[in-house]
Amino acid sequence: MVKVITYGTYDLLHYGHIRLLERAKALGDYLIVGVTSDDFDRTRGKINVQQSLAERIEAVKSTGLADQIIVEEYEGQKIDDIKRYGVDIFTVGSDWEGQFDYLKDYCKIIYLERTEGISSSDIRSKERELTMGIVGDYASYINKFQQEDKYVNGIKIVGICTENLEEMNKNIKTFPVITKSYNELLKSVDSVYVSANLENRYELIKHALDENKHVLSASPMCQNEKELKELFDLANNKKLILMEGVKTAYSTAYSRLLLLVKAGQIGKVISIDVTCTDMRYSSDKDYKMKSFERWGSNALLPIFQILGTDYKNHRIIAHFSDSQKSQDEFTKIDFIYDNAVASLKVAEGAKSEGELIITGTKGYIYVPAPWWKTDYFEIRFENQNDNRRFFYQLDGEGIRYELLAFTRSIQEEKKIEYIDEKTSISISKIAREIKENKNVIEI
Ligand code: CTP
């Protein structure tokens, strides 16, 4: 019996795929089809795949051409599969010509002519493209953000509104709309990314929702939990997406870490210690953000997402800059829960190790600095032999995953909830306390 194997993503199955499978089948007596897992696709940079693994497997099955379907999960798996299943022929489309020649030591390689004029990418991009505008003042962040839409099918950044036009013009590529008028920007887009100063975010988000635009906002979204609740209600009533943009929340490593904790891998969580610091901009006179505004949401995220938002007690200790009383150079917050404790440190005017440690009754998770943009973490136990290391690709600092989740949520008319509303509202409550100097001990 001649066994043939082929691999692919098979997103939105089309006749190019079917023609390939038919010809692959005809090469032998038994056809094995490897369908790529979502994680494997992500690690090789294919982040736009629209259907889930289960849907893609179902589609391949429905062709009736595969005798066996397997999942491709890791780099190098092809050699393992060829040996394990006793494969005689490996085949893929000619778009891969030459790339799998290294398998010739194990079986015969055949590249089949790719069908012209159709691909999953084409089908995906034919869906109507959403437009996005950016409103904000921080050139460096906007620069990073505007480079990411090319990786995400279905959304295009077409405009920018900023008070800082002169400064921005030096840095940004030419958008069709560059304006100081927020109304003008809103008229030209379906959605906005609010990247302005914290004190202006509430008004900007509200205005956009009033104009029926979807909103992705930098975090914290507001300095007042009641205002944020009002914004969520407004968005929900109008069936608009309002999403908080803390890029760490959308990264694969962080999502996996949360799942492992929830699955009890380190036992019950007793303590969380989290630190974020960055002094790069602290000497910049125009840089208005300070420690909590810049880092608070990132640091609160693992605490609220693991221990919840119903803490019994908390204490904020802040050191404000001498010249500007409103700006915290260093803030430490302790939370007491029924059976756990958490502590965060954020600073723009002090430096420390930006790590995350989650202490459990069986072991702990260690995420090295800078933990908020990590692709790596470890689970550690008393017996070092039990330790496990996890690596996940992080592209574009997580911004593109955030943009992808936002785009998908709009397309599917349902928010993909990486950060739930309760967590966002609790973050804005702490922001208010710092602004109002409530529950704050000054040092
Ligand atoms: N294929 C083909 N003809 C096409 C499209 C794909 O022969 N028009 C083949 C590929 O060469 C591969 C298999 O079908 O052997 C699965 O390809 P996949 O990457 O899943 O499909 P694409 O349509 O190329 O997807 P994308 O646009 O996301 O790259």
GROMACS .gro file of C-alpha atoms and ligand atoms in nm:
model
  472
    1MET     CA    1   0.000   0.000   0.000
    2VAL     CA    2   0.137   0.342  -0.097
    3LYS     CA    3   0.085   0.597   0.180
    4VAL     CA    4   0.071   0.968   0.093
    5ILE     CA    5   0.083   1.259   0.337
    6THR     CA    6   0.006   1.629   0.287
    7TYR     CA    7  -0.027   1.927   0.519
    8GLY     CA    8  -0.214   2.255   0.521
    9THR     CA    9  -0.428   2.502   0.712
   10TYR     CA   10  -0.739   2.450   0.495
   11ASP     CA   11  -0.906   2.768   0.617
   12LEU     CA   12  -1.237   2.840   0.437
   13LEU     CA   13  -1.190   2.528   0.222
   14HIS     CA   14  -1.187   2.616  -0.147
   15TYR     CA   15  -1.151   2.431  -0.477
   16GLY     CA   16  -0.772   2.487  -0.479
   17HIS     CA   17  -0.757   2.272  -0.165
   18ILE     CA   18  -0.994   2.010  -0.308
   19ARG     CA   19  -0.797   1.982  -0.631
   20LEU     CA   20  -0.480   1.936  -0.431
   21LEU     CA   21  -0.633   1.666  -0.213
   22GLU     CA   22  -0.773   1.481  -0.517
   23ARG     CA   23  -0.433   1.472  -0.685
   24ALA     CA   24  -0.259   1.377  -0.358
   25LYS     CA   25  -0.500   1.090  -0.312
   26ALA     CA   26  -0.438   0.972  -0.668
   27LEU     CA   27  -0.065   0.940  -0.595
   28GLY     CA   28  -0.123   0.638  -0.373
   29ASP     CA   29  -0.370   0.417  -0.189
   30TYR     CA   30  -0.401   0.589   0.147
   31LEU     CA   31  -0.406   0.966   0.213
   32ILE     CA   32  -0.312   1.125   0.546
   33VAL     CA   33  -0.395   1.495   0.578
   34GLY     CA   34  -0.218   1.702   0.845
   35VAL     CA   35  -0.422   2.004   0.950
   36THR     CA   36  -0.226   2.275   1.133
   37SER     CA   37  -0.329   2.361   1.490
   38ASP     CA   38  -0.417   2.721   1.577
   39ASP     CA   39  -0.105   2.753   1.792
   40PHE     CA   40   0.124   2.618   1.523
   41ASP     CA   41  -0.022   2.862   1.271
   42ARG     CA   42   0.032   3.148   1.513
   43THR     CA   43   0.393   3.055   1.572
   44ARG     CA   44   0.457   3.056   1.198
   45GLY     CA   45   0.298   3.400   1.169
   46LYS     CA   46  -0.041   3.296   1.025
   47ILE     CA   47  -0.263   3.484   1.266
   48ASN     CA   48  -0.557   3.553   1.038
   49VAL     CA   49  -0.694   3.203   1.010
   50GLN     CA   50  -1.067   3.240   1.043
   51GLN     CA   51  -1.196   2.894   1.121
   52SER     CA   52  -1.115   2.692   1.429
   53LEU     CA   53  -0.913   2.372   1.406
   54ALA     CA   54  -1.232   2.167   1.458
   55GLU     CA   55  -1.409   2.347   1.171
   56ARG     CA   56  -1.112   2.304   0.940
   57ILE     CA   57  -1.084   1.933   1.022
   58GLU     CA   58  -1.457   1.893   0.961
   59ALA     CA   59  -1.423   2.062   0.620
   60VAL     CA   60  -1.137   1.832   0.514
   61LYS     CA   61  -1.336   1.531   0.638
   62SER     CA   62  -1.639   1.638   0.435
   63THR     CA   63  -1.438   1.611   0.110
   64GLY     CA   64  -1.426   1.234   0.169
   65LEU     CA   65  -1.071   1.232   0.030
   66ALA     CA   66  -0.872   1.182   0.349
   67ASP     CA   67  -0.832   0.832   0.489
   68GLN     CA   68  -0.683   0.977   0.806
   69ILE     CA   69  -0.662   1.328   0.947
   70ILE     CA   70  -0.394   1.430   1.195
   71VAL     CA   71  -0.311   1.761   1.362
   72GLU     CA   72   0.022   1.932   1.298
   73GLU     CA   73   0.134   2.095   1.619
   74TYR     CA   74   0.508   2.156   1.615
   75GLU     CA   75   0.808   2.239   1.404
   76GLY     CA   76   0.977   1.918   1.289
   77GLN     CA   77   0.666   1.704   1.328
   78LYS     CA   78   0.667   1.606   0.960
   79ILE     CA   79   0.969   1.378   1.005
   80ASP     CA   80   0.807   1.214   1.307
   81ASP     CA   81   0.483   1.158   1.117
   82ILE     CA   82   0.654   1.014   0.809
   83LYS     CA   83   0.838   0.762   1.026
   84ARG     CA   84   0.544   0.684   1.253
   85TYR     CA   85   0.291   0.625   0.974
   86GLY     CA   86   0.532   0.463   0.728
   87VAL     CA   87   0.470   0.729   0.463
   88ASP     CA   88   0.597   0.673   0.108
   89ILE     CA   89   0.515   1.009  -0.054
   90PHE     CA   90   0.505   1.360   0.087
   91THR     CA   91   0.323   1.614  -0.126
   92VAL     CA   92   0.221   1.983  -0.112
   93GLY     CA   93   0.143   2.260  -0.359
   94SER     CA   94   0.410   2.419  -0.576
   95ASP     CA   95   0.401   2.737  -0.365
   96TRP     CA   96   0.626   2.534  -0.132
   97GLU     CA   97   0.863   2.420  -0.412
   98GLY     CA   98   1.199   2.321  -0.265
   99GLN     CA   99   1.109   2.393   0.094
  100PHE     CA  100   1.055   2.034   0.196
  101ASP     CA  101   1.345   1.876   0.009
  102TYR     CA  102   1.502   1.797   0.346
  103LEU     CA  103   1.241   1.520   0.381
  104LYS     CA  104   1.387   1.326   0.087
  105ASP     CA  105   1.591   1.110   0.327
  106TYR     CA  106   1.263   0.972   0.459
  107CYS     CA  107   1.028   0.946   0.159
  108LYS     CA  108   0.959   1.069  -0.195
  109ILE     CA  109   0.870   1.439  -0.235
  110ILE     CA  110   0.622   1.561  -0.497
  111TYR     CA  111   0.524   1.925  -0.546
  112LEU     CA  112   0.185   1.952  -0.718
  113GLU     CA  113   0.097   2.251  -0.931
  114ARG     CA  114  -0.091   2.510  -0.724
  115THR     CA  115  -0.434   2.608  -0.860
  116GLU     CA  116  -0.416   2.961  -0.994
  117GLY     CA  117  -0.646   3.240  -0.883
  118ILE     CA  118  -0.767   3.130  -0.542
  119SER     CA  119  -0.636   3.124  -0.185
  120SER     CA  120  -0.771   3.144   0.169
  121SER     CA  121  -0.606   3.486   0.207
  122ASP     CA  122  -0.798   3.616  -0.097
  123ILE     CA  123  -1.128   3.492   0.038
  124ARG     CA  124  -1.056   3.645   0.380
  125SER     CA  125  -0.963   3.985   0.242
  126LYS     CA  126  -1.272   4.002   0.021
  127GLU     CA  127  -1.483   4.052   0.331
  128ARG     CA  128  -1.554   4.422   0.369
  129GLU     CA  129  -1.257   4.593   0.525
  130LEU     CA  130  -1.326   4.791   0.841
  131THR     CA  131  -1.162   5.128   0.879
  132MET     CA  132  -0.999   5.261   1.192
  133GLY     CA  133  -0.882   5.603   1.304
  134ILE     CA  134  -0.636   5.678   1.582
  135VAL     CA  135  -0.689   5.964   1.823
  136GLY     CA  136  -0.393   6.039   2.043
  137ASP     CA  137  -0.082   6.226   2.133
  138TYR     CA  138   0.199   5.980   2.188
  139ALA     CA  139   0.397   5.956   1.866
  140SER     CA  140   0.605   5.657   1.969
  141TYR     CA  141   0.306   5.438   2.051
  142ILE     CA  142   0.106   5.548   1.750
  143ASN     CA  143   0.402   5.460   1.531
  144LYS     CA  144   0.409   5.110   1.667
  145PHE     CA  145   0.034   5.071   1.635
  146GLN     CA  146   0.000   5.194   1.279
  147GLN     CA  147   0.251   4.938   1.156
  148GLU     CA  148   0.043   4.647   1.273
  149ASP     CA  149  -0.272   4.662   1.058
  150LYS     CA  150  -0.091   4.502   0.766
  151TYR     CA  151  -0.077   4.178   0.965
  152VAL     CA  152  -0.449   4.171   1.034
  153ASN     CA  153  -0.701   4.099   0.757
  154GLY     CA  154  -1.021   4.298   0.766
  155ILE     CA  155  -0.908   4.629   0.919
  156LYS     CA  156  -0.718   4.927   0.786
  157ILE     CA  157  -0.597   5.233   0.973
  158VAL     CA  158  -0.697   5.527   0.755
  159GLY     CA  159  -0.676   5.835   0.972
  160ILE     CA  160  -0.531   6.011   1.270
  161CYS     CA  161  -0.651   6.295   1.490
  162THR     CA  162  -0.399   6.466   1.711
  163GLU     CA  163  -0.325   6.800   1.872
  164ASN     CA  164   0.037   6.720   1.810
  165LEU     CA  165   0.014   6.735   1.430
  166GLU     CA  166   0.356   6.890   1.376
  167GLU     CA  167   0.528   6.635   1.595
  168MET     CA  168   0.333   6.345   1.442
  169ASN     CA  169   0.392   6.445   1.083
  170LYS     CA  170   0.759   6.375   1.129
  171ASN     CA  171   0.683   6.021   1.230
  172ILE     CA  172   0.370   5.885   1.074
  173LYS     CA  173   0.319   5.766   0.721
  174THR     CA  174   0.065   5.960   0.520
  175PHE     CA  175  -0.284   5.860   0.614
  176PRO     CA  176  -0.576   5.965   0.393
  177VAL     CA  177  -0.710   6.164   0.691
  178ILE     CA  178  -0.476   6.365   0.914
  179THR     CA  179  -0.665   6.616   1.122
  180LYS     CA  180  -0.699   6.805   1.446
  181SER     CA  181  -1.077   6.763   1.434
  182TYR     CA  182  -1.211   6.453   1.607
  183ASN     CA  183  -1.545   6.494   1.426
  184GLU     CA  184  -1.370   6.485   1.093
  185LEU     CA  185  -1.189   6.165   1.190
  186LEU     CA  186  -1.508   6.000   1.317
  187LYS     CA  187  -1.685   6.079   0.990
  188SER     CA  188  -1.427   5.881   0.794
  189VAL     CA  189  -1.404   5.558   0.999
  190ASP     CA  190  -1.597   5.262   1.144
  191SER     CA  191  -1.387   5.243   1.459
  192VAL     CA  192  -1.132   5.433   1.663
  193TYR     CA  193  -0.831   5.353   1.872
  194VAL     CA  194  -0.820   5.598   2.164
  195SER     CA  195  -0.461   5.654   2.263
  196ALA     CA  196  -0.496   6.002   2.414
  197ASN     CA  197  -0.412   6.116   2.768
  198LEU     CA  198  -0.607   5.936   3.036
  199GLU     CA  199  -0.801   6.247   3.141
  200ASN     CA  200  -0.944   6.285   2.788
  201ARG     CA  201  -1.036   5.924   2.723
  202TYR     CA  202  -1.387   5.925   2.869
  203GLU     CA  203  -1.502   6.213   2.647
  204LEU     CA  204  -1.337   6.070   2.338
  205ILE     CA  205  -1.484   5.722   2.389
  206LYS     CA  206  -1.830   5.861   2.462
  207HIS     CA  207  -1.825   6.084   2.158
  208ALA     CA  208  -1.723   5.792   1.934
  209LEU     CA  209  -1.996   5.565   2.074
  210ASP     CA  210  -2.251   5.845   2.029
  211GLU     CA  211  -2.146   5.852   1.665
  212ASN     CA  212  -2.192   5.470   1.643
  213LYS     CA  213  -1.824   5.388   1.615
  214HIS     CA  214  -1.660   5.085   1.773
  215VAL     CA  215  -1.383   5.171   2.020
  216LEU     CA  216  -1.056   5.014   2.122
  217SER     CA  217  -0.904   5.220   2.400
  218ALA     CA  218  -0.571   5.243   2.573
  219SER     CA  219  -0.594   5.141   2.935
  220PRO     CA  220  -0.711   5.254   3.189
  221MET     CA  221  -1.011   5.361   2.984
  222CYS     CA  222  -1.138   5.607   3.246
  223GLN     CA  223  -1.041   5.754   3.580
  224ASN     CA  224  -1.380   5.675   3.723
  225GLU     CA  225  -1.560   5.342   3.749
  226LYS     CA  226  -1.909   5.493   3.719
  227GLU     CA  227  -1.818   5.665   3.396
  228LEU     CA  228  -1.676   5.344   3.255
  229LYS     CA  229  -1.988   5.149   3.353
  230GLU     CA  230  -2.191   5.413   3.169
  231LEU     CA  231  -1.972   5.370   2.859
  232PHE     CA  232  -2.010   4.992   2.862
  233ASP     CA  233  -2.388   5.028   2.897
  234LEU     CA  234  -2.395   5.273   2.609
  235ALA     CA  235  -2.185   5.041   2.388
  236ASN     CA  236  -2.390   4.734   2.479
  237ASN     CA  237  -2.720   4.910   2.413
  238LYS     CA  238  -2.598   5.021   2.074
  239LYS     CA  239  -2.442   4.681   1.998
  240LEU     CA  240  -2.101   4.843   1.956
  241ILE     CA  241  -1.770   4.691   2.059
  242LEU     CA  242  -1.586   4.875   2.337
  243MET     CA  243  -1.262   4.700   2.417
  244GLU     CA  244  -0.973   4.768   2.651
  245GLY     CA  245  -0.630   4.753   2.495
  246VAL     CA  246  -0.376   4.608   2.734
  247LYS     CA  247  -0.161   4.426   2.486
  248THR     CA  248  -0.030   4.173   2.737
  249ALA     CA  249  -0.384   4.038   2.779
  250TYR     CA  250  -0.390   3.933   2.414
  251SER     CA  251  -0.054   3.759   2.405
  252THR     CA  252  -0.037   3.382   2.377
  253ALA     CA  253   0.210   3.328   2.662
  254TYR     CA  254  -0.001   3.527   2.907
  255SER     CA  255  -0.327   3.354   2.799
  256ARG     CA  256  -0.164   3.012   2.843
  257LEU     CA  257  -0.028   3.113   3.181
  258LEU     CA  258  -0.379   3.205   3.299
  259LEU     CA  259  -0.516   2.870   3.179
  260LEU     CA  260  -0.244   2.677   3.362
  261VAL     CA  261  -0.315   2.865   3.683
  262LYS     CA  262  -0.692   2.813   3.645
  263ALA     CA  263  -0.630   2.441   3.583
  264GLY     CA  264  -0.462   2.421   3.925
  265GLN     CA  265  -0.108   2.346   3.803
  266ILE     CA  266   0.048   2.537   4.095
  267GLY     CA  267  -0.228   2.455   4.344
  268LYS     CA  268  -0.420   2.736   4.507
  269VAL     CA  269  -0.279   3.082   4.442
  270ILE     CA  270  -0.162   3.242   4.767
  271SER     CA  271   0.029   3.543   4.644
  272ILE     CA  272   0.099   3.747   4.331
  273ASP     CA  273   0.393   3.985   4.302
  274VAL     CA  274   0.415   4.197   3.994
  275THR     CA  275   0.645   4.482   3.891
  276CYS     CA  276   0.655   4.709   3.586
  277THR     CA  277   0.903   4.993   3.551
  278ASP     CA  278   1.041   5.200   3.265
  279MET     CA  279   1.255   5.513   3.297
  280ARG     CA  280   1.301   5.582   2.928
  281TYR     CA  281   1.062   5.873   2.908
  282SER     CA  282   1.081   6.008   3.262
  283SER     CA  283   1.311   6.296   3.168
  284ASP     CA  284   1.096   6.396   2.869
  285LYS     CA  285   0.917   6.720   2.967
  286ASP     CA  286   0.626   6.660   2.727
  287TYR     CA  287   0.560   6.311   2.851
  288LYS     CA  288   0.262   6.353   3.079
  289MET     CA  289   0.199   5.991   3.172
  290LYS     CA  290   0.321   5.873   3.504
  291SER     CA  291   0.359   5.542   3.677
  292PHE     CA  292   0.002   5.426   3.730
  293GLU     CA  293  -0.131   5.565   3.405
  294ARG     CA  294   0.150   5.400   3.213
  295TRP     CA  295   0.173   5.068   3.395
  296GLY     CA  296  -0.118   5.026   3.635
  297SER     CA  297  -0.341   4.823   3.405
  298ASN     CA  298  -0.065   4.584   3.308
  299ALA     CA  299   0.023   4.521   3.669
  300LEU     CA  300  -0.339   4.489   3.784
  301LEU     CA  301  -0.425   4.245   3.508
  302PRO     CA  302  -0.278   3.921   3.653
  303ILE     CA  303  -0.401   4.015   3.999
  304PHE     CA  304  -0.763   4.079   3.898
  305GLN     CA  305  -0.772   3.800   3.640
  306ILE     CA  306  -0.641   3.537   3.880
  307LEU     CA  307  -0.769   3.647   4.222
  308GLY     CA  308  -1.075   3.839   4.103
  309THR     CA  309  -1.185   4.192   4.187
  310ASP     CA  310  -1.351   4.124   4.524
  311TYR     CA  311  -1.055   4.206   4.745
  312LYS     CA  312  -1.123   4.271   5.114
  313ASN     CA  313  -0.879   4.550   5.157
  314HIS     CA  314  -0.620   4.744   4.970
  315ARG     CA  315  -0.357   5.003   5.033
  316ILE     CA  316  -0.196   5.238   4.783
  317ILE     CA  317   0.143   5.386   4.861
  318ALA     CA  318   0.268   5.649   4.618
  319HIS     CA  319   0.560   5.879   4.576
  320PHE     CA  320   0.469   6.191   4.377
  321SER     CA  321   0.714   6.405   4.187
  322ASP     CA  322   0.818   6.720   4.371
  323SER     CA  323   0.742   6.951   4.082
  324GLN     CA  324   0.407   6.804   3.974
  325LYS     CA  325   0.203   6.678   4.261
  326SER     CA  326  -0.035   6.489   4.035
  327GLN     CA  327   0.234   6.265   3.891
  328ASP     CA  328   0.325   5.947   4.076
  329GLU     CA  329   0.685   5.849   4.017
  330PHE     CA  330   0.642   5.524   4.205
  331THR     CA  331   0.329   5.344   4.323
  332LYS     CA  332   0.292   5.027   4.525
  333ILE     CA  333  -0.046   4.865   4.586
  334ASP     CA  334  -0.124   4.576   4.821
  335PHE     CA  335  -0.449   4.381   4.797
  336ILE     CA  336  -0.576   4.149   5.069
  337TYR     CA  337  -0.818   3.875   4.962
  338ASP     CA  338  -0.987   3.611   5.179
  339ASN     CA  339  -0.715   3.354   5.118
  340ALA     CA  340  -0.454   3.539   4.921
  341VAL     CA  341  -0.250   3.854   4.892
  342ALA     CA  342  -0.117   4.049   4.596
  343SER     CA  343   0.129   4.328   4.555
  344LEU     CA  344   0.224   4.544   4.262
  345LYS     CA  345   0.492   4.803   4.201
  346VAL     CA  346   0.488   5.044   3.907
  347ALA     CA  347   0.738   5.318   3.838
  348GLU     CA  348   0.847   5.570   3.580
  349GLY     CA  349   1.082   5.743   3.823
  350ALA     CA  350   1.246   5.434   3.975
  351LYS     CA  351   1.389   5.112   3.841
  352SER     CA  352   1.329   4.755   3.950
  353GLU     CA  353   1.312   4.400   3.809
  354GLY     CA  354   1.000   4.377   3.591
  355GLU     CA  355   0.903   4.024   3.681
  356LEU     CA  356   0.583   3.840   3.769
  357ILE     CA  357   0.572   3.569   4.034
  358ILE     CA  358   0.258   3.374   4.112
  359THR     CA  359   0.291   3.173   4.430
  360GLY     CA  360   0.077   2.863   4.473
  361THR     CA  361   0.039   2.587   4.729
  362LYS     CA  362   0.211   2.331   4.499
  363GLY     CA  363   0.456   2.546   4.306
  364TYR     CA  364   0.501   2.886   4.144
  365ILE     CA  365   0.506   3.055   3.808
  366TYR     CA  366   0.800   3.274   3.723
  367VAL     CA  367   0.788   3.518   3.432
  368PRO     CA  368   1.118   3.701   3.377
  369ALA     CA  369   1.145   4.072   3.295
  370PRO     CA  370   0.994   4.230   3.101
  371TRP     CA  371   0.708   3.996   3.188
  372TRP     CA  372   0.445   4.210   3.008
  373LYS     CA  373   0.595   4.130   2.670
  374THR     CA  374   0.717   3.785   2.735
  375ASP     CA  375   0.725   3.482   2.512
  376TYR     CA  376   0.848   3.262   2.793
  377PHE     CA  377   0.763   3.151   3.147
  378GLU     CA  378   0.838   2.868   3.386
  379ILE     CA  379   0.643   2.662   3.632
  380ARG     CA  380   0.874   2.573   3.918
  381PHE     CA  381   0.836   2.319   4.198
  382GLU     CA  382   1.026   2.207   4.508
  383ASN     CA  383   1.157   1.916   4.304
  384GLN     CA  384   1.340   2.084   4.020
  385ASN     CA  385   1.287   1.781   3.795
  386ASP     CA  386   0.920   1.870   3.778
  387ASN     CA  387   0.990   2.222   3.647
  388ARG     CA  388   0.844   2.306   3.306
  389ARG     CA  389   0.929   2.581   3.060
  390PHE     CA  390   0.689   2.734   2.811
  391PHE     CA  391   0.774   2.934   2.497
  392TYR     CA  392   0.526   3.111   2.272
  393GLN     CA  393   0.593   3.343   1.985
  394LEU     CA  394   0.509   3.709   2.050
  395ASP     CA  395   0.485   3.920   1.736
  396GLY     CA  396   0.443   4.295   1.726
  397GLU     CA  397   0.456   4.316   2.107
  398GLY     CA  398   0.103   4.173   2.114
  399ILE     CA  399  -0.050   4.476   1.939
  400ARG     CA  400  -0.152   4.272   1.635
  401TYR     CA  401  -0.333   4.014   1.850
  402GLU     CA  402  -0.520   4.297   2.019
  403LEU     CA  403  -0.616   4.443   1.682
  404LEU     CA  404  -0.717   4.099   1.558
  405ALA     CA  405  -0.942   4.035   1.861
  406PHE     CA  406  -1.103   4.377   1.808
  407THR     CA  407  -1.161   4.315   1.435
  408ARG     CA  408  -1.305   3.968   1.496
  409SER     CA  409  -1.534   4.102   1.767
  410ILE     CA  410  -1.677   4.361   1.528
  411GLN     CA  411  -1.714   4.107   1.248
  412GLU     CA  412  -1.886   3.855   1.473
  413GLU     CA  413  -2.087   4.122   1.659
  414LYS     CA  414  -1.976   3.974   1.989
  415LYS     CA  415  -1.688   4.084   2.207
  416ILE     CA  416  -1.412   3.823   2.238
  417GLU     CA  417  -1.355   3.884   2.605
  418TYR     CA  418  -0.988   3.883   2.696
  419ILE     CA  419  -1.056   4.140   2.969
  420ASP     CA  420  -1.406   4.133   3.116
  421GLU     CA  421  -1.600   4.448   3.202
  422LYS     CA  422  -1.569   4.388   3.575
  423THR     CA  423  -1.190   4.388   3.550
  424SER     CA  424  -1.187   4.706   3.339
  425ILE     CA  425  -1.420   4.879   3.584
  426SER     CA  426  -1.204   4.776   3.881
  427ILE     CA  427  -0.895   4.912   3.706
  428SER     CA  428  -1.067   5.247   3.655
  429LYS     CA  429  -1.169   5.255   4.023
  430ILE     CA  430  -0.804   5.234   4.129
  431ALA     CA  431  -0.720   5.503   3.870
  432ARG     CA  432  -0.982   5.728   4.033
  433GLU     CA  433  -0.846   5.669   4.383
  434ILE     CA  434  -0.499   5.769   4.271
  435LYS     CA  435  -0.633   6.076   4.094
  436GLU     CA  436  -0.837   6.179   4.398
  437ASN     CA  437  -0.561   6.081   4.637
  438LYS     CA  438  -0.804   5.848   4.820
  439ASN     CA  439  -0.679   5.544   5.014
  440VAL     CA  440  -0.332   5.669   4.919
  441ILE     CA  441  -0.042   5.690   5.160
  442GLU     CA  442   0.214   5.940   5.034
  443ILE     CA  443   0.581   5.876   5.087
  444CTP     N1  444  -0.318   2.493  -0.250
  444CTP     C1  445  -0.329   2.476  -0.388
  444CTP     N2  446  -0.389   2.573  -0.464
  444CTP     C2  447  -0.439   2.685  -0.407
  444CTP     C3  448  -0.431   2.703  -0.267
  444CTP     C4  449  -0.369   2.605  -0.190
  444CTP     O1  450  -0.283   2.377  -0.441
  444CTP     N3  451  -0.495   2.777  -0.484
  444CTP     C5  452  -0.252   2.391  -0.168
  444CTP     C6  453  -0.128   2.443  -0.096
  444CTP     O2  454  -0.016   2.442  -0.181
  444CTP     C7  455  -0.118   2.342   0.017
  444CTP     C8  456  -0.264   2.309   0.048
  444CTP     O3  457  -0.340   2.348  -0.066
  444CTP     O4  458  -0.053   2.225  -0.028
  444CTP     C9  459  -0.312   2.379   0.173
  444CTP     O5  460  -0.284   2.517   0.158
  444CTP     P1  461  -0.322   2.633   0.258
  444CTP     O6  462  -0.199   2.706   0.294
  444CTP     O7  463  -0.408   2.581   0.363
  444CTP     O8  464  -0.414   2.723   0.159
  444CTP     P2  465  -0.397   2.869   0.100
  444CTP     O9  466  -0.521   2.901   0.023
  444CTP    O10  467  -0.266   2.881   0.025
  444CTP    O11  468  -0.396   2.956   0.232
  444CTP     P3  469  -0.335   3.101   0.262
  444CTP    O12  470  -0.392   3.195   0.161
  444CTP    O13  471  -0.378   3.131   0.404
  444CTP    O14  472  -0.185   3.087   0.249
   0.00000   0.00000   0.00000
